[in-house]
């Protein structure tokens, strides 16, 4: 690993003041934010990132808090660990989909060190991106090698010109709960729906997955309003049982009235370069009972527009099966 300078700011202002103002690819890479290090340190050991300076956020007080809001919602600091999200009784009771998504992340060690902010900002797991010898689009190259290469784990929705899938398990669950993200920089805070924080490769700079500015950090996630009337679940298929990233994942929340769906929120993971919110499917589920026809309609609608690559067509029936499983589970427990 290349030598680097380690900064230990005590305030958000100090941290963001140390970050570059210039969003150019090479400038951005000179100074990196460090949280739990579960992704970034791996990238550095594998020479994918070789920053001159690391800005470690872990000594900034207050960013590791989970705060219930008076409206029944919740505020979750960027330094809250994935393990805390998994274990916190209040979250398990009122936001079970977050706890389920958290407990599906990696191994206990990764969850203990990894943070919510780092999980949302982690970089892609595509084999070509992770190979230090390959200069792919995500690393400033001119080609997505997965497009005509070994693409079994790549995108079937929203791909092009890069075909990565977003690796985060927390992101689809937060998006399905309509979470907002707060970004803080030298000019203050801005907040936006988490869904809009993530970018498709075709949205602009293909080397980025989010709208985070070069001198901004994620400071918190907020879910406004109670979700107690909702039944929600996060389900994931992975290649290896012990710990692995999602080949496909479904974050589903339903507000039921007897056996009828009143409102639905559906976000897919592991199939697109960003958490894939299925707004059209959500609208079609409203007013329906959970039966075979509804499960078929949901699966068909959510995967409409899928454009599988040579080796990943299996993700279509896999995701449709997960949607059915999630709908049935929630209907049974409602
Ligand atoms: C073997 C293995 C298995 C894994 N399995 C899974 C899995 O199944 N599901 C899953 O979702 N993840 C998985 N991960 C990824 C890991 O869990 C997440 O990357 C972890 O939550 C990252 O958090 P961190 O705090 O360690 O981030 P870091 O490694 O510190 O940072 C990750 C990235 O986010 C940026 N960053 C961190 N915090 C902030 C912030 N507050 N504001 C702006 N940028 C920030 C960093 O600059 C860096 O680019 C796995 C990782 C490994 C090594």
Short mmCIF file of N, CA and C and ligand atoms in Angstrom, two decimals, residues 32-40 57 78 82 104-106 110 113-115 117-119 121-122 167-169 212 217-218 236 243-245, ligand 1:
data_model
loop_
_atom_site.label_atom_id
_atom_site.label_comp_id
_atom_site.label_asym_id
_atom_site.label_seq_id
_atom_site.Cartn_x
_atom_site.Cartn_y
_atom_site.Cartn_z
N UNK A 32 -9.29 11.00 0.30
CA UNK A 32 -10.47 10.14 0.45
C UNK A 32 -10.97 10.15 1.88
N UNK A 33 -12.27 10.03 2.01
CA UNK A 33 -12.91 9.92 3.32
C UNK A 33 -12.85 8.47 3.78
N UNK A 34 -12.48 8.28 5.05
CA UNK A 34 -12.42 6.93 5.63
C UNK A 34 -13.43 6.84 6.76
N UNK A 35 -14.23 5.75 6.74
CA UNK A 35 -15.14 5.51 7.88
C UNK A 35 -14.71 4.18 8.52
N UNK A 36 -15.46 3.09 8.26
CA UNK A 36 -15.06 1.79 8.84
C UNK A 36 -13.92 1.12 8.09
N UNK A 37 -13.65 1.57 6.88
CA UNK A 37 -12.53 1.06 6.09
C UNK A 37 -12.75 -0.29 5.42
N UNK A 38 -13.96 -0.85 5.55
CA UNK A 38 -14.19 -2.21 5.04
C UNK A 38 -14.14 -2.29 3.51
N UNK A 39 -14.40 -1.19 2.85
CA UNK A 39 -14.26 -1.16 1.40
C UNK A 39 -13.00 -0.40 1.00
N UNK A 40 -12.83 0.79 1.55
CA UNK A 40 -11.73 1.66 1.09
C UNK A 40 -10.35 1.02 1.34
N UNK A 57 -13.23 9.89 9.57
CA UNK A 57 -14.38 10.57 10.21
C UNK A 57 -14.66 10.08 11.63
N UNK A 78 -24.33 8.93 9.86
CA UNK A 78 -23.53 8.20 8.86
C UNK A 78 -22.55 7.23 9.49
N UNK A 82 -23.26 -0.90 10.73
CA UNK A 82 -24.27 -1.81 10.18
C UNK A 82 -24.76 -2.73 11.30
N UNK A 104 -28.09 -8.92 6.59
CA UNK A 104 -27.68 -9.66 5.37
C UNK A 104 -26.32 -9.20 4.85
N UNK A 105 -25.75 -8.15 5.46
CA UNK A 105 -24.48 -7.59 4.96
C UNK A 105 -23.29 -8.44 5.44
N UNK A 106 -22.47 -8.87 4.51
CA UNK A 106 -21.19 -9.51 4.80
C UNK A 106 -21.17 -10.44 5.98
N UNK A 110 -17.49 -7.53 9.43
CA UNK A 110 -17.71 -6.42 8.49
C UNK A 110 -18.82 -5.51 9.01
N UNK A 113 -17.61 -3.17 11.92
CA UNK A 113 -16.75 -2.04 11.55
C UNK A 113 -17.42 -1.14 10.50
N UNK A 114 -18.14 -1.73 9.58
CA UNK A 114 -18.72 -0.98 8.45
C UNK A 114 -19.82 -0.04 8.93
N UNK A 115 -19.89 1.13 8.31
CA UNK A 115 -20.87 2.14 8.70
C UNK A 115 -21.95 2.31 7.63
N UNK A 117 -22.92 5.21 6.27
CA UNK A 117 -22.43 6.11 5.21
C UNK A 117 -21.51 5.38 4.25
N UNK A 118 -20.62 4.56 4.79
CA UNK A 118 -19.69 3.80 3.95
C UNK A 118 -20.41 2.77 3.11
N UNK A 119 -21.45 2.20 3.68
CA UNK A 119 -22.21 1.18 2.93
C UNK A 119 -22.88 1.79 1.71
N UNK A 121 -21.90 4.55 0.18
CA UNK A 121 -20.90 5.14 -0.74
C UNK A 121 -19.87 4.12 -1.20
N UNK A 122 -20.02 2.85 -0.85
CA UNK A 122 -19.03 1.85 -1.26
C UNK A 122 -19.00 1.75 -2.79
N UNK A 167 -23.69 -2.30 -5.03
CA UNK A 167 -23.50 -3.44 -4.13
C UNK A 167 -24.18 -3.34 -2.76
N UNK A 168 -24.73 -2.17 -2.42
CA UNK A 168 -25.22 -1.97 -1.05
C UNK A 168 -26.52 -2.72 -0.79
N UNK A 169 -26.58 -3.38 0.38
CA UNK A 169 -27.85 -3.98 0.83
C UNK A 169 -28.71 -2.96 1.57
N UNK A 212 -22.75 12.95 -4.56
CA UNK A 212 -21.91 13.55 -3.52
C UNK A 212 -20.89 14.48 -4.17
N UNK A 217 -19.61 15.31 2.69
CA UNK A 217 -19.73 13.96 3.24
C UNK A 217 -21.20 13.68 3.55
N UNK A 218 -21.54 12.41 3.59
CA UNK A 218 -22.88 12.03 4.04
C UNK A 218 -22.88 12.16 5.56
N UNK A 236 -32.81 -11.38 -0.11
CA UNK A 236 -31.61 -11.31 -0.95
C UNK A 236 -31.19 -12.72 -1.36
N UNK A 243 -21.35 -15.32 3.51
CA UNK A 243 -21.45 -13.87 3.31
C UNK A 243 -21.15 -13.57 1.86
N UNK A 244 -22.00 -12.78 1.27
CA UNK A 244 -21.78 -12.41 -0.12
C UNK A 244 -22.70 -11.26 -0.50
N UNK A 245 -22.35 -10.62 -1.61
CA UNK A 245 -23.18 -9.53 -2.12
C UNK A 245 -24.42 -10.11 -2.81
C1 LIG B 1 -15.83 -9.57 2.23
C2 LIG B 1 -16.82 -8.44 2.16
C3 LIG B 1 -18.17 -8.72 2.05
C4 LIG B 1 -19.10 -7.70 1.98
N1 LIG B 1 -20.42 -8.00 1.85
C5 LIG B 1 -21.32 -7.00 1.74
C6 LIG B 1 -22.70 -7.28 1.60
O1 LIG B 1 -23.12 -8.43 1.57
N2 LIG B 1 -23.56 -6.24 1.48
C7 LIG B 1 -23.14 -4.95 1.52
O2 LIG B 1 -23.95 -4.03 1.42
N3 LIG B 1 -21.84 -4.65 1.65
C8 LIG B 1 -20.94 -5.63 1.79
N4 LIG B 1 -19.61 -5.34 1.95
C9 LIG B 1 -19.19 -3.97 1.92
C10 LIG B 1 -19.11 -3.36 3.33
O3 LIG B 1 -20.02 -3.88 4.19
C11 LIG B 1 -19.54 -1.99 3.22
O4 LIG B 1 -18.71 -1.48 2.28
C12 LIG B 1 -19.38 -1.26 4.55
O5 LIG B 1 -20.63 -0.95 5.14
C13 LIG B 1 -18.64 -0.03 4.23
O6 LIG B 1 -18.63 0.80 5.32
P1 LIG B 1 -17.27 1.40 5.82
O7 LIG B 1 -17.66 2.33 6.91
O8 LIG B 1 -16.32 0.33 6.16
O9 LIG B 1 -16.81 2.21 4.54
P2 LIG B 1 -15.34 2.67 4.08
O10 LIG B 1 -14.62 1.52 3.53
O11 LIG B 1 -14.69 3.46 5.15
O12 LIG B 1 -15.76 3.64 2.90
C14 LIG B 1 -16.38 3.14 1.74
C15 LIG B 1 -16.50 4.28 0.72
O13 LIG B 1 -17.43 5.24 1.17
C16 LIG B 1 -16.81 6.52 1.35
N5 LIG B 1 -17.41 7.03 2.59
C17 LIG B 1 -17.47 6.42 3.80
N6 LIG B 1 -18.18 7.13 4.66
C18 LIG B 1 -18.59 8.23 4.00
C19 LIG B 1 -19.39 9.36 4.36
N7 LIG B 1 -19.93 9.50 5.57
N8 LIG B 1 -19.60 10.32 3.44
C20 LIG B 1 -19.07 10.19 2.19
N9 LIG B 1 -18.33 9.14 1.78
C21 LIG B 1 -18.09 8.17 2.69
C22 LIG B 1 -15.33 6.25 1.43
O14 LIG B 1 -14.58 7.34 0.95
C23 LIG B 1 -15.19 5.04 0.52
O15 LIG B 1 -15.14 5.44 -0.84
C24 LIG B 1 -18.67 -6.35 2.05
C25 LIG B 1 -17.30 -6.04 2.18
C26 LIG B 1 -16.39 -7.08 2.24
C27 LIG B 1 -14.94 -6.74 2.39
#
